[in-house]
GROMACS .gro file of C-alpha atoms in nm:
model
  305
    1MET     CA    1   9.490  -0.852   0.504
    2VAL     CA    2   9.149  -1.020   0.497
    3ASN     CA    3   9.062  -0.876   0.837
    4ARG     CA    4   9.168  -0.531   0.720
    5LEU     CA    5   8.956  -0.552   0.405
    6PHE     CA    6   8.658  -0.668   0.608
    7GLY     CA    7   8.719  -0.391   0.859
    8ILE     CA    8   8.734  -0.126   0.588
    9CYS     CA    9   8.398  -0.244   0.452
   10TYR     CA   10   8.248  -0.234   0.801
   11GLN     CA   11   8.373   0.120   0.865
   12LEU     CA   12   8.239   0.237   0.530
   13MET     CA   13   7.898   0.091   0.615
   14LYS     CA   14   7.884   0.318   0.919
   15ARG     CA   15   8.018   0.637   0.758
   16GLU     CA   16   7.948   0.794   0.423
   17LYS     CA   17   8.311   0.887   0.355
   18ILE     CA   18   8.641   0.825   0.535
   19PRO     CA   19   8.976   0.989   0.452
   20ALA     CA   20   9.237   0.740   0.334
   21ARG     CA   21   9.484   0.871   0.592
   22GLU     CA   22   9.238   0.797   0.875
   23LEU     CA   23   9.201   0.437   0.757
   24ALA     CA   24   9.578   0.407   0.723
   25GLU     CA   25   9.627   0.521   1.082
   26ARG     CA   26   9.352   0.293   1.208
   27TYR     CA   27   9.503  -0.019   1.052
   28GLU     CA   28   9.865   0.093   1.089
   29VAL     CA   29   9.950   0.078   0.719
   30SER     CA   30  10.046   0.337   0.457
   31VAL     CA   31   9.800   0.545   0.257
   32ARG     CA   32   9.929   0.369  -0.055
   33THR     CA   33   9.830   0.033   0.100
   34ILE     CA   34   9.478   0.163   0.165
   35TYR     CA   35   9.443   0.261  -0.200
   36ARG     CA   36   9.562  -0.086  -0.302
   37ASP     CA   37   9.300  -0.232  -0.068
   38VAL     CA   38   9.035  -0.021  -0.240
   39GLU     CA   39   9.146  -0.158  -0.577
   40MET     CA   40   9.127  -0.515  -0.448
   41LEU     CA   41   8.779  -0.460  -0.307
   42SER     CA   42   8.666  -0.307  -0.634
   43MET     CA   43   8.805  -0.602  -0.831
   44ALA     CA   44   8.615  -0.835  -0.595
   45GLY     CA   45   8.288  -0.665  -0.682
   46VAL     CA   46   8.252  -0.433  -0.385
   47PRO     CA   47   8.125  -0.094  -0.514
   48VAL     CA   48   8.390   0.115  -0.339
   49PHE     CA   49   8.564   0.419  -0.484
   50ALA     CA   50   8.815   0.686  -0.385
   51SER     CA   51   8.784   1.059  -0.447
   52LYS     CA   52   9.082   1.292  -0.416
   53GLY     CA   53   9.113   1.658  -0.330
   54ARG     CA   54   8.953   1.861  -0.055
   55GLY     CA   55   8.666   1.669   0.102
   56GLY     CA   56   8.776   1.350  -0.069
   57GLY     CA   57   8.806   1.004   0.080
   58ILE     CA   58   8.695   0.642   0.048
   59SER     CA   59   8.324   0.575  -0.004
   60LEU     CA   60   8.076   0.303  -0.089
   61MET     CA   61   7.814   0.358  -0.353
   62GLU     CA   62   7.485   0.473  -0.201
   63HIS     CA   63   7.258   0.195  -0.067
   64CYS     CA   64   7.535  -0.063  -0.092
   65VAL     CA   65   7.485  -0.324   0.179
   66ILE     CA   66   7.642  -0.664   0.219
   67ASP     CA   67   7.317  -0.857   0.212
   68LYS     CA   68   7.272  -0.775  -0.157
   69MET     CA   69   7.594  -0.961  -0.229
   70PHE     CA   70   7.559  -1.261   0.003
   71VAL     CA   71   7.217  -1.312   0.166
   72ASN     CA   72   6.857  -1.237   0.078
   73GLU     CA   73   6.598  -1.065   0.298
   74ASP     CA   74   6.468  -1.387   0.457
   75GLU     CA   75   6.819  -1.510   0.537
   76LYS     CA   76   6.907  -1.172   0.683
   77ALA     CA   77   6.604  -1.183   0.914
   78GLN     CA   78   6.683  -1.539   1.021
   79ILE     CA   79   7.044  -1.450   1.109
   80LEU     CA   80   6.941  -1.152   1.321
   81ALA     CA   81   6.658  -1.346   1.490
   82ALA     CA   82   6.888  -1.636   1.576
   83LEU     CA   83   7.143  -1.404   1.735
   84GLU     CA   84   6.870  -1.214   1.917
   85SER     CA   85   6.739  -1.538   2.068
   86LEU     CA   86   7.087  -1.615   2.202
   87ARG     CA   87   7.140  -1.270   2.352
   88GLU     CA   88   7.067  -1.398   2.705
   89THR     CA   89   7.334  -1.670   2.689
   90ALA     CA   90   7.613  -1.424   2.603
   91PRO     CA   91   7.478  -1.069   2.619
   92SER     CA   92   7.809  -0.885   2.581
   93ASP     CA   93   7.930  -1.094   2.285
   94ASN     CA   94   7.604  -1.101   2.093
   95THR     CA   95   7.513  -0.736   2.145
   96GLU     CA   96   7.825  -0.620   1.958
   97LEU     CA   97   7.776  -0.877   1.683
   98LEU     CA   98   7.410  -0.781   1.641
   99GLN     CA   99   7.512  -0.416   1.607
  100LYS     CA  100   7.769  -0.499   1.340
  101LEU     CA  101   7.529  -0.712   1.137
  102GLY     CA  102   7.260  -0.449   1.175
  103ASP     CA  103   7.499  -0.196   1.023
  104PHE     CA  104   7.585  -0.434   0.741
  105PHE     CA  105   7.222  -0.513   0.668
  106GLN     CA  106   7.109  -0.154   0.734
  107THR     CA  107   6.828  -0.285   0.952
  108SER     CA  108   6.760  -0.419   1.298
  109GLY     CA  109   6.600  -0.737   1.421
  110SER     CA  110   6.222  -0.766   1.422
  111ASN     CA  111   6.219  -0.861   1.793
  112TRP     CA  112   5.954  -1.122   1.712
  113VAL     CA  113   6.077  -1.347   1.994
  114SER     CA  114   6.222  -1.285   2.338
  115ILE     CA  115   6.395  -1.567   2.525
  116ASP     CA  116   6.490  -1.512   2.887
  117PHE     CA  117   6.716  -1.770   3.053
  118SER     CA  118   6.683  -1.591   3.385
  119ASP     CA  119   6.862  -1.872   3.571
  120TRP     CA  120   7.181  -1.747   3.407
  121SER     CA  121   7.156  -1.399   3.548
  122GLY     CA  122   7.337  -1.300   3.863
  123ARG     CA  123   7.466  -1.601   4.055
  124GLN     CA  124   7.468  -1.843   3.761
  125GLU     CA  125   7.604  -1.611   3.491
  126MET     CA  126   7.967  -1.665   3.592
  127LEU     CA  127   7.922  -2.043   3.587
  128PHE     CA  128   7.771  -2.030   3.239
  129SER     CA  129   8.056  -1.812   3.111
  130LEU     CA  130   8.316  -2.044   3.262
  131LEU     CA  131   8.164  -2.356   3.104
  132LYS     CA  132   8.125  -2.181   2.770
  133LYS     CA  133   8.489  -2.075   2.772
  134ALA     CA  134   8.605  -2.427   2.860
  135ILE     CA  135   8.396  -2.580   2.581
  136LEU     CA  136   8.506  -2.335   2.312
  137GLN     CA  137   8.873  -2.361   2.411
  138SER     CA  138   8.864  -2.741   2.468
  139ARG     CA  139   8.995  -2.702   2.822
  140VAL     CA  140   8.962  -2.961   3.098
  141ILE     CA  141   8.753  -2.861   3.401
  142ALA     CA  142   8.739  -2.975   3.762
  143PHE     CA  143   8.437  -2.938   3.989
  144ASP     CA  144   8.248  -3.082   4.284
  145TYR     CA  145   7.925  -3.253   4.182
  146TYR     CA  146   7.624  -3.349   4.390
  147SER     CA  147   7.432  -3.654   4.267
  148ALA     CA  148   7.056  -3.692   4.304
  149ASP     CA  149   7.103  -3.870   4.637
  150GLY     CA  150   7.307  -3.580   4.772
  151LYS     CA  151   7.651  -3.739   4.755
  152MET     CA  152   7.937  -3.508   4.657
  153GLU     CA  153   8.226  -3.621   4.439
  154HIS     CA  154   8.515  -3.433   4.281
  155ARG     CA  155   8.511  -3.469   3.902
  156ILE     CA  156   8.758  -3.406   3.622
  157ALA     CA  157   8.587  -3.372   3.285
  158GLU     CA  158   8.626  -3.266   2.923
  159PRO     CA  159   8.323  -3.040   2.856
  160ILE     CA  160   8.160  -3.077   2.517
  161GLN     CA  161   7.817  -2.917   2.512
  162LEU     CA  162   7.561  -2.724   2.717
  163CYS     CA  163   7.201  -2.832   2.668
  164PHE     CA  164   6.872  -2.683   2.789
  165LYS     CA  165   6.610  -2.954   2.838
  166SER     CA  166   6.297  -2.992   3.050
  167HIS     CA  167   6.342  -2.665   3.239
  168ASN     CA  168   6.705  -2.741   3.326
  169TRP     CA  169   7.056  -2.684   3.194
  170TYR     CA  170   7.285  -2.984   3.148
  171LEU     CA  171   7.653  -3.024   3.066
  172ARG     CA  172   7.760  -3.310   2.841
  173ALA     CA  173   8.117  -3.407   2.909
  174TRP     CA  174   8.369  -3.690   2.901
  175CYS     CA  175   8.414  -3.778   3.268
  176ARG     CA  176   8.767  -3.890   3.342
  177ASN     CA  177   8.654  -4.041   3.672
  178ARG     CA  178   8.415  -4.277   3.490
  179GLN     CA  179   8.604  -4.291   3.159
  180ASP     CA  180   8.279  -4.242   2.973
  181MET     CA  181   8.034  -3.978   2.851
  182ARG     CA  182   7.820  -3.825   3.125
  183THR     CA  183   7.546  -3.566   3.151
  184PHE     CA  184   7.566  -3.336   3.453
  185LYS     CA  185   7.290  -3.114   3.582
  186VAL     CA  186   7.450  -2.769   3.588
  187LEU     CA  187   7.277  -2.659   3.910
  188ARG     CA  188   7.463  -2.938   4.091
  189ILE     CA  189   7.806  -2.829   3.967
  190LYS     CA  190   7.990  -2.647   4.246
  191ARG     CA  191   8.330  -2.477   4.266
  192PRO     CA  192   8.421  -2.528   3.898
  193GLU     CA  193   8.761  -2.429   3.764
  194ILE     CA  194   8.932  -2.444   3.426
  195LEU     CA  195   9.254  -2.643   3.435
  196ASP     CA  196   9.568  -2.562   3.240
  197GLU     CA  197   9.516  -2.862   3.014
  198SER     CA  198   9.358  -2.900   2.671
  199PHE     CA  199   9.190  -3.200   2.514
  200SER     CA  200   9.101  -3.324   2.167
  201SER     CA  201   8.742  -3.259   2.069
  202ARG     CA  202   8.502  -3.550   2.100
  203ARG     CA  203   8.177  -3.613   1.917
  204ILE     CA  204   7.845  -3.665   2.091
  205CYS     CA  205   7.655  -3.973   1.976
  206GLY     CA  206   7.371  -3.821   1.778
  207ARG     CA  207   7.330  -3.455   1.695
  208ASN     CA  208   7.009  -3.433   1.892
  209ALA     CA  209   7.123  -3.646   2.182
  210GLU     CA  210   6.917  -3.566   2.489
  211PRO     CA  211   7.044  -3.540   2.844
  212ALA     CA  212   7.006  -3.840   3.065
  213PRO     CA  213   6.761  -3.811   3.356
  214ALA     CA  214   6.901  -3.592   3.631
  215GLU     CA  215   6.894  -3.877   3.883
  216GLN     CA  216   7.092  -4.096   3.645
  217ASP     CA  217   7.372  -3.857   3.558
  218ASP     CA  218   7.627  -4.115   3.675
  219LYS     CA  219   7.519  -4.341   3.392
  220LYS     CA  220   7.620  -4.337   3.029
  221THR     CA  221   7.474  -4.061   2.813
  222SER     CA  222   7.263  -4.218   2.541
  223ALA     CA  223   7.179  -4.068   2.203
  224CYS     CA  224   6.822  -4.191   2.241
  225PRO     CA  225   6.742  -4.230   2.610
  226GLY     CA  226   6.426  -4.430   2.675
  227LEU     CA  227   6.108  -4.238   2.743
  228THR     CA  228   5.851  -4.386   2.979
  229THR     CA  229   5.485  -4.380   2.879
  230VAL     CA  230   5.281  -4.238   3.166
  231ILE     CA  231   4.901  -4.256   3.194
  232LEU     CA  232   4.735  -4.022   3.442
  233GLU     CA  233   4.378  -3.938   3.541
  234ILE     CA  234   4.322  -3.584   3.666
  235GLU     CA  235   4.001  -3.433   3.801
  236GLY     CA  236   3.820  -3.177   3.588
  237SER     CA  237   3.871  -2.904   3.848
  238GLN     CA  238   4.235  -2.890   3.734
  239ALA     CA  239   4.155  -2.819   3.368
  240TYR     CA  240   4.317  -2.475   3.384
  241ARG     CA  241   4.649  -2.643   3.469
  242ILE     CA  242   4.617  -2.943   3.242
  243TYR     CA  243   4.618  -2.739   2.923
  244ASP     CA  244   4.924  -2.551   3.048
  245SER     CA  245   5.118  -2.869   3.123
  246PHE     CA  246   5.027  -3.110   2.843
  247GLY     CA  247   4.985  -3.103   2.468
  248GLU     CA  248   4.635  -3.120   2.324
  249GLU     CA  249   4.715  -3.456   2.165
  250GLU     CA  250   4.798  -3.595   2.512
  251ILE     CA  251   4.467  -3.493   2.672
  252PHE     CA  252   4.154  -3.710   2.650
  253PRO     CA  253   3.841  -3.561   2.816
  254GLU     CA  254   3.614  -3.814   2.987
  255GLU     CA  255   3.236  -3.809   3.012
  256ASN     CA  256   3.243  -3.733   3.385
  257GLY     CA  257   3.447  -3.417   3.324
  258ASP     CA  258   3.782  -3.560   3.428
  259PHE     CA  259   4.082  -3.595   3.197
  260LEU     CA  260   4.290  -3.894   3.094
  261ILE     CA  261   4.647  -3.796   3.014
  262ARG     CA  262   4.876  -4.012   2.803
  263THR     CA  263   5.227  -3.868   2.781
  264ALA     CA  264   5.593  -3.972   2.786
  265TYR     CA  265   5.865  -3.860   3.025
  266SER     CA  266   6.230  -3.916   3.090
  267ILE     CA  267   6.162  -3.977   3.458
  268ASP     CA  268   6.348  -3.761   3.709
  269ASP     CA  269   6.282  -3.556   4.022
  270TRP     CA  270   6.121  -3.281   3.817
  271VAL     CA  271   5.861  -3.527   3.684
  272TYR     CA  272   5.787  -3.648   4.037
  273GLY     CA  273   5.728  -3.289   4.138
  274VAL     CA  274   5.495  -3.220   3.846
  275ILE     CA  275   5.279  -3.523   3.917
  276LEU     CA  276   5.268  -3.469   4.293
  277SER     CA  277   5.171  -3.105   4.242
  278TYR     CA  278   4.831  -3.233   4.124
  279CYS     CA  279   4.763  -3.413   4.454
  280PRO     CA  280   4.498  -3.495   4.567
  281TYR     CA  281   4.333  -3.459   4.226
  282ILE     CA  282   4.538  -3.716   4.034
  283LYS     CA  283   4.558  -4.093   3.989
  284VAL     CA  284   4.857  -4.267   3.828
  285HIS     CA  285   4.741  -4.561   3.615
  286GLU     CA  286   5.070  -4.654   3.448
  287PRO     CA  287   5.344  -4.747   3.504
  288VAL     CA  288   5.287  -4.930   3.831
  289TRP     CA  289   5.644  -4.875   3.950
  290LEU     CA  290   5.598  -4.498   3.917
  291ARG     CA  291   5.282  -4.510   4.126
  292GLU     CA  292   5.465  -4.709   4.394
  293LYS     CA  293   5.757  -4.464   4.384
  294LEU     CA  294   5.523  -4.170   4.438
  295HIS     CA  295   5.350  -4.353   4.724
  296HIS     CA  296   5.690  -4.400   4.886
  297ILE     CA  297   5.773  -4.029   4.847
  298LEU     CA  298   5.441  -3.930   5.003
  299GLN     CA  299   5.486  -4.172   5.293
  300LYS     CA  300   5.832  -4.036   5.372
  301SER     CA  301   5.697  -3.682   5.355
  302ALA     CA  302   5.410  -3.768   5.591
  303GLU     CA  303   5.652  -3.919   5.843
  304LYS     CA  304   5.865  -3.606   5.847
  305ILE     CA  305   5.573  -3.366   5.867
   0.00000   0.00000   0.00000
Protein backbone atom coordinates (compact mmCIF):
# COMPACT_ATOMS: atom_id res chain seq x y z
CA MET A 1 0.00 0.00 0.00
CA VAL A 2 2.79 2.43 0.91
CA ASN A 3 4.41 1.97 -2.49
CA ARG A 4 1.08 2.58 -4.19
CA LEU A 5 0.45 5.78 -2.23
CA PHE A 6 3.95 7.00 -3.03
CA GLY A 7 3.45 6.07 -6.67
CA ILE A 8 0.17 7.96 -6.87
CA CYS A 9 1.85 11.08 -5.50
CA TYR A 10 4.67 10.73 -8.02
CA GLN A 11 2.26 10.36 -10.95
CA LEU A 12 0.28 13.38 -9.80
CA MET A 13 3.47 15.44 -9.65
CA LYS A 14 4.00 14.76 -13.36
CA ARG A 15 0.41 15.28 -14.54
CA GLU A 16 -2.17 17.87 -13.62
CA LYS A 17 -5.06 15.40 -13.45
CA ILE A 18 -5.36 11.62 -13.77
CA PRO A 19 -8.64 9.65 -14.07
CA ALA A 20 -9.23 7.32 -11.13
CA ARG A 21 -9.79 4.40 -13.51
CA GLU A 22 -6.34 4.93 -15.08
CA LEU A 23 -4.70 4.81 -11.65
CA ALA A 24 -6.73 1.72 -10.77
CA GLU A 25 -5.52 -0.06 -13.90
CA ARG A 26 -1.94 1.02 -13.33
CA TYR A 27 -1.80 -0.37 -9.80
CA GLU A 28 -4.18 -3.27 -10.46
CA VAL A 29 -6.76 -2.29 -7.84
CA SER A 30 -10.38 -1.15 -7.96
CA VAL A 31 -11.51 2.43 -8.51
CA ARG A 32 -13.00 2.32 -5.01
CA THR A 33 -9.54 1.49 -3.61
CA ILE A 34 -8.05 4.50 -5.42
CA TYR A 35 -10.64 6.78 -3.82
CA ARG A 36 -9.79 5.30 -0.41
CA ASP A 37 -6.13 6.00 -1.15
CA VAL A 38 -7.01 9.60 -1.92
CA GLU A 39 -8.79 9.88 1.43
CA MET A 40 -5.77 8.45 3.24
CA LEU A 41 -3.41 10.86 1.50
CA SER A 42 -5.68 13.77 2.35
CA MET A 43 -5.82 12.71 6.02
CA ALA A 44 -2.00 12.54 6.01
CA GLY A 45 -1.80 16.17 4.92
CA VAL A 46 -1.23 15.72 1.20
CA PRO A 47 -3.36 18.32 -0.66
CA VAL A 48 -4.98 15.86 -3.05
CA PHE A 49 -8.60 15.92 -4.18
CA ALA A 50 -10.95 14.09 -6.53
CA SER A 51 -13.40 15.67 -8.97
CA LYS A 52 -16.20 13.67 -10.57
CA GLY A 53 -18.04 14.02 -13.84
CA ARG A 54 -16.78 14.63 -17.34
CA GLY A 55 -13.15 15.77 -17.26
CA GLY A 56 -12.84 14.77 -13.62
CA GLY A 57 -10.04 12.86 -11.96
CA ILE A 58 -7.47 12.94 -9.17
CA SER A 59 -5.40 16.11 -8.75
CA LEU A 60 -2.96 17.84 -6.46
CA MET A 61 -3.46 21.43 -5.46
CA GLU A 62 -1.49 23.79 -7.70
CA HIS A 63 2.18 24.29 -6.74
CA CYS A 64 2.10 21.38 -4.32
CA VAL A 65 5.56 19.80 -4.19
CA ILE A 66 7.00 17.35 -1.72
CA ASP A 67 9.85 19.59 -0.60
CA LYS A 68 7.39 21.92 1.14
CA MET A 69 6.37 19.04 3.38
CA PHE A 70 9.74 17.42 4.07
CA VAL A 71 12.84 19.38 3.00
CA ASN A 72 13.78 23.02 2.58
CA GLU A 73 15.44 24.63 -0.45
CA ASP A 74 19.01 24.09 0.79
CA GLU A 75 18.36 20.43 1.60
CA LYS A 76 16.73 19.93 -1.79
CA ALA A 77 19.80 21.37 -3.56
CA GLN A 78 22.15 19.21 -1.49
CA ILE A 79 20.22 16.03 -2.31
CA LEU A 80 20.24 16.71 -6.05
CA ALA A 81 23.92 17.76 -6.02
CA ALA A 82 24.96 14.62 -4.14
CA LEU A 83 23.15 12.38 -6.61
CA GLU A 84 24.54 14.34 -9.55
CA SER A 85 28.09 13.84 -8.25
CA LEU A 86 27.50 10.07 -8.13
CA ARG A 87 26.05 9.88 -11.64
CA GLU A 88 29.31 8.48 -13.06
CA THR A 89 29.42 5.57 -10.61
CA ALA A 90 25.95 4.31 -11.56
CA PRO A 91 24.63 6.35 -14.49
CA SER A 92 21.54 4.26 -15.23
CA ASP A 93 20.39 4.05 -11.60
CA ASN A 94 21.01 7.67 -10.68
CA THR A 95 19.61 9.20 -13.86
CA GLU A 96 16.14 7.78 -13.15
CA LEU A 97 16.31 8.78 -9.49
CA LEU A 98 17.43 12.31 -10.37
CA GLN A 99 14.49 12.62 -12.76
CA LYS A 100 12.03 11.49 -10.10
CA LEU A 101 13.37 13.86 -7.46
CA GLY A 102 13.46 16.67 -10.00
CA ASP A 103 9.76 16.07 -10.62
CA PHE A 104 9.04 16.02 -6.91
CA PHE A 105 11.01 19.19 -6.27
CA GLN A 106 9.85 20.83 -9.52
CA THR A 107 13.43 21.80 -10.28
CA SER A 108 16.66 20.36 -11.61
CA GLY A 109 20.16 20.26 -10.20
CA SER A 110 22.36 23.34 -10.44
CA ASN A 111 25.15 21.35 -12.14
CA TRP A 112 27.65 23.24 -9.97
CA VAL A 113 30.02 20.27 -9.97
CA SER A 114 30.94 17.60 -12.51
CA ILE A 115 32.83 14.50 -11.40
CA ASP A 116 34.15 12.15 -14.06
CA PHE A 117 35.48 8.77 -12.95
CA SER A 118 36.57 7.98 -16.49
CA ASP A 119 38.41 4.83 -15.39
CA TRP A 120 34.99 3.27 -14.88
CA SER A 121 33.87 3.78 -18.44
CA GLY A 122 34.19 1.05 -21.02
CA ARG A 123 36.46 -1.76 -19.86
CA GLN A 124 36.15 -1.06 -16.13
CA GLU A 125 32.42 -0.30 -15.95
CA MET A 126 31.41 -3.96 -15.78
CA LEU A 127 33.90 -4.61 -12.97
CA PHE A 128 32.55 -1.68 -10.97
CA SER A 129 28.95 -2.86 -11.44
CA LEU A 130 29.86 -6.39 -10.38
CA LEU A 131 31.60 -5.24 -7.19
CA LYS A 132 28.77 -2.86 -6.37
CA LYS A 133 26.21 -5.63 -6.76
CA ALA A 134 28.23 -7.99 -4.56
CA ILE A 135 28.60 -5.35 -1.84
CA LEU A 136 24.94 -4.33 -1.79
CA GLN A 137 23.73 -7.94 -1.82
CA SER A 138 26.39 -9.19 0.65
CA ARG A 139 27.59 -11.84 -1.79
CA VAL A 140 30.96 -13.58 -1.68
CA ILE A 141 33.27 -12.97 -4.65
CA ALA A 142 36.19 -14.86 -6.16
CA PHE A 143 38.93 -13.29 -8.26
CA ASP A 144 42.56 -13.49 -9.32
CA TYR A 145 44.69 -10.77 -7.76
CA TYR A 146 48.12 -9.50 -8.74
CA SER A 147 50.24 -8.15 -5.88
CA ALA A 148 52.69 -5.27 -6.27
CA ASP A 149 55.50 -7.72 -7.05
CA GLY A 150 53.47 -9.27 -9.87
CA LYS A 151 52.50 -12.51 -8.16
CA MET A 152 49.00 -13.81 -8.92
CA GLU A 153 46.84 -15.52 -6.31
CA HIS A 154 43.23 -16.68 -6.36
CA ARG A 155 41.21 -14.97 -3.63
CA ILE A 156 37.84 -15.55 -1.99
CA ALA A 157 36.54 -12.44 -0.25
CA GLU A 158 33.53 -10.78 1.35
CA PRO A 159 33.39 -7.30 -0.26
CA ILE A 160 32.46 -4.44 2.04
CA GLN A 161 33.29 -1.10 0.46
CA LEU A 162 34.72 0.61 -2.61
CA CYS A 163 36.99 3.56 -1.91
CA PHE A 164 38.57 6.17 -4.20
CA LYS A 165 41.87 7.39 -2.79
CA SER A 166 45.04 8.91 -4.25
CA HIS A 167 43.96 8.55 -7.88
CA ASN A 168 43.01 4.89 -7.46
CA TRP A 169 40.01 2.72 -6.61
CA TYR A 170 40.32 0.19 -3.79
CA LEU A 171 38.11 -2.63 -2.53
CA ARG A 172 37.92 -3.25 1.20
CA ALA A 173 37.00 -6.84 1.91
CA TRP A 174 37.32 -9.70 4.37
CA CYS A 175 39.80 -12.04 2.70
CA ARG A 176 39.03 -15.66 3.47
CA ASN A 177 42.52 -16.67 2.32
CA ARG A 178 44.11 -14.47 5.00
CA GLN A 179 41.22 -14.54 7.48
CA ASP A 180 41.54 -10.80 7.94
CA MET A 181 40.52 -7.45 6.47
CA ARG A 182 42.39 -6.52 3.29
CA THR A 183 42.44 -3.62 0.86
CA PHE A 184 42.76 -4.57 -2.81
CA LYS A 185 43.66 -2.25 -5.63
CA VAL A 186 40.78 -2.67 -8.08
CA LEU A 187 42.96 -2.43 -11.20
CA ARG A 188 44.72 -5.60 -10.07
CA ILE A 189 41.50 -7.59 -9.68
CA LYS A 190 41.09 -9.94 -12.64
CA ARG A 191 38.39 -12.42 -13.65
CA PRO A 192 36.01 -11.59 -10.77
CA GLU A 193 32.81 -13.55 -10.24
CA ILE A 194 29.98 -13.44 -7.73
CA LEU A 195 29.51 -16.73 -5.91
CA ASP A 196 26.19 -18.23 -4.89
CA GLU A 197 26.92 -17.55 -1.23
CA SER A 198 25.93 -14.72 1.10
CA PHE A 199 27.70 -13.41 4.18
CA SER A 200 26.84 -11.38 7.26
CA SER A 201 27.78 -7.72 6.99
CA ARG A 202 30.99 -6.66 8.69
CA ARG A 203 32.01 -3.26 9.98
CA ILE A 204 35.12 -1.43 8.85
CA CYS A 205 37.29 -0.15 11.69
CA GLY A 206 36.71 3.58 11.50
CA ARG A 207 34.24 5.33 9.25
CA ASN A 208 36.99 7.16 7.42
CA ALA A 209 39.39 4.25 7.26
CA GLU A 210 41.84 4.76 4.43
CA PRO A 211 43.12 2.10 2.08
CA ALA A 212 46.45 0.55 2.84
CA PRO A 213 49.32 1.32 0.44
CA ALA A 214 48.89 -0.54 -2.82
CA GLU A 215 52.15 -2.45 -2.34
CA GLN A 216 50.99 -3.60 1.09
CA ASP A 217 47.55 -4.88 0.18
CA ASP A 218 48.44 -8.28 1.66
CA LYS A 219 48.68 -6.67 5.07
CA LYS A 220 45.95 -5.81 7.52
CA THR A 221 43.79 -2.80 6.68
CA SER A 222 44.22 -0.19 9.39
CA ALA A 223 41.75 2.52 10.36
CA CYS A 224 44.62 4.99 10.62
CA PRO A 225 47.48 3.82 8.42
CA GLY A 226 50.75 5.61 9.13
CA LEU A 227 51.70 8.49 6.87
CA THR A 228 55.36 9.13 6.14
CA THR A 229 56.67 12.69 6.32
CA VAL A 230 58.62 13.44 3.15
CA ILE A 231 60.92 16.45 2.66
CA LEU A 232 61.88 17.32 -0.90
CA GLU A 233 63.86 20.08 -2.59
CA ILE A 234 62.78 20.95 -6.12
CA GLU A 235 64.38 23.42 -8.52
CA GLY A 236 62.54 26.64 -9.26
CA SER A 237 62.18 25.75 -12.94
CA GLN A 238 59.48 23.28 -11.88
CA ALA A 239 57.29 25.87 -10.12
CA TYR A 240 54.46 25.38 -12.62
CA ARG A 241 54.21 21.73 -11.52
CA ILE A 242 54.83 22.24 -7.84
CA TYR A 243 51.69 24.29 -7.28
CA ASP A 244 49.68 21.66 -9.15
CA SER A 245 51.00 18.80 -7.03
CA PHE A 246 51.27 20.21 -3.51
CA GLY A 247 49.21 22.34 -1.16
CA GLU A 248 50.32 25.91 -0.51
CA GLU A 249 50.96 25.05 3.14
CA GLU A 250 53.43 22.34 2.02
CA ILE A 251 55.53 24.65 -0.17
CA PHE A 252 58.37 26.77 1.23
CA PRO A 253 60.13 29.03 -1.33
CA GLU A 254 63.87 29.44 -0.81
CA GLU A 255 66.01 32.50 -1.46
CA ASN A 256 67.73 30.90 -4.45
CA GLY A 257 64.39 30.35 -6.17
CA ASP A 258 64.09 26.65 -5.39
CA PHE A 259 61.32 25.13 -3.28
CA LEU A 260 61.40 23.04 -0.12
CA ILE A 261 58.43 20.69 0.08
CA ARG A 262 57.26 19.17 3.34
CA THR A 263 54.39 16.73 2.82
CA ALA A 264 53.09 13.34 3.99
CA TYR A 265 52.40 10.25 1.92
CA SER A 266 51.18 6.73 2.34
CA ILE A 267 54.11 5.40 0.32
CA ASP A 268 53.32 3.27 -2.72
CA ASP A 269 54.31 2.92 -6.36
CA TRP A 270 52.29 5.99 -7.28
CA VAL A 271 54.36 8.11 -4.87
CA TYR A 272 57.58 6.74 -6.35
CA GLY A 273 56.34 7.75 -9.77
CA VAL A 274 55.42 11.27 -8.66
CA ILE A 275 58.82 11.91 -7.10
CA LEU A 276 60.80 10.38 -9.97
CA SER A 277 58.82 12.45 -12.47
CA TYR A 278 60.70 15.50 -11.15
CA CYS A 279 64.11 14.02 -12.02
CA PRO A 280 66.68 15.49 -12.45
CA TYR A 281 65.31 18.57 -10.70
CA ILE A 282 64.62 17.04 -7.28
CA LYS A 283 66.51 16.04 -4.14
CA VAL A 284 65.00 13.81 -1.44
CA HIS A 285 66.11 14.97 2.02
CA GLU A 286 63.92 12.73 4.19
CA PRO A 287 63.36 9.92 4.84
CA VAL A 288 66.71 8.36 4.02
CA TRP A 289 65.19 4.96 3.25
CA LEU A 290 62.98 6.54 0.59
CA ARG A 291 65.98 8.18 -1.05
CA GLU A 292 67.79 4.83 -1.09
CA LYS A 293 64.72 3.11 -2.52
CA LEU A 294 64.51 5.63 -5.36
CA HIS A 295 68.24 5.23 -6.05
CA HIS A 296 67.68 1.49 -6.35
CA ILE A 297 64.78 2.01 -8.78
CA LEU A 298 66.88 4.33 -10.93
CA GLN A 299 69.83 1.92 -10.95
CA LYS A 300 67.63 -0.97 -12.08
CA SER A 301 66.13 1.22 -14.78
CA ALA A 302 69.58 2.28 -16.01
CA GLU A 303 70.71 -1.35 -16.23
CA LYS A 304 67.71 -2.29 -18.35
CA ILE A 305 67.95 0.73 -20.62
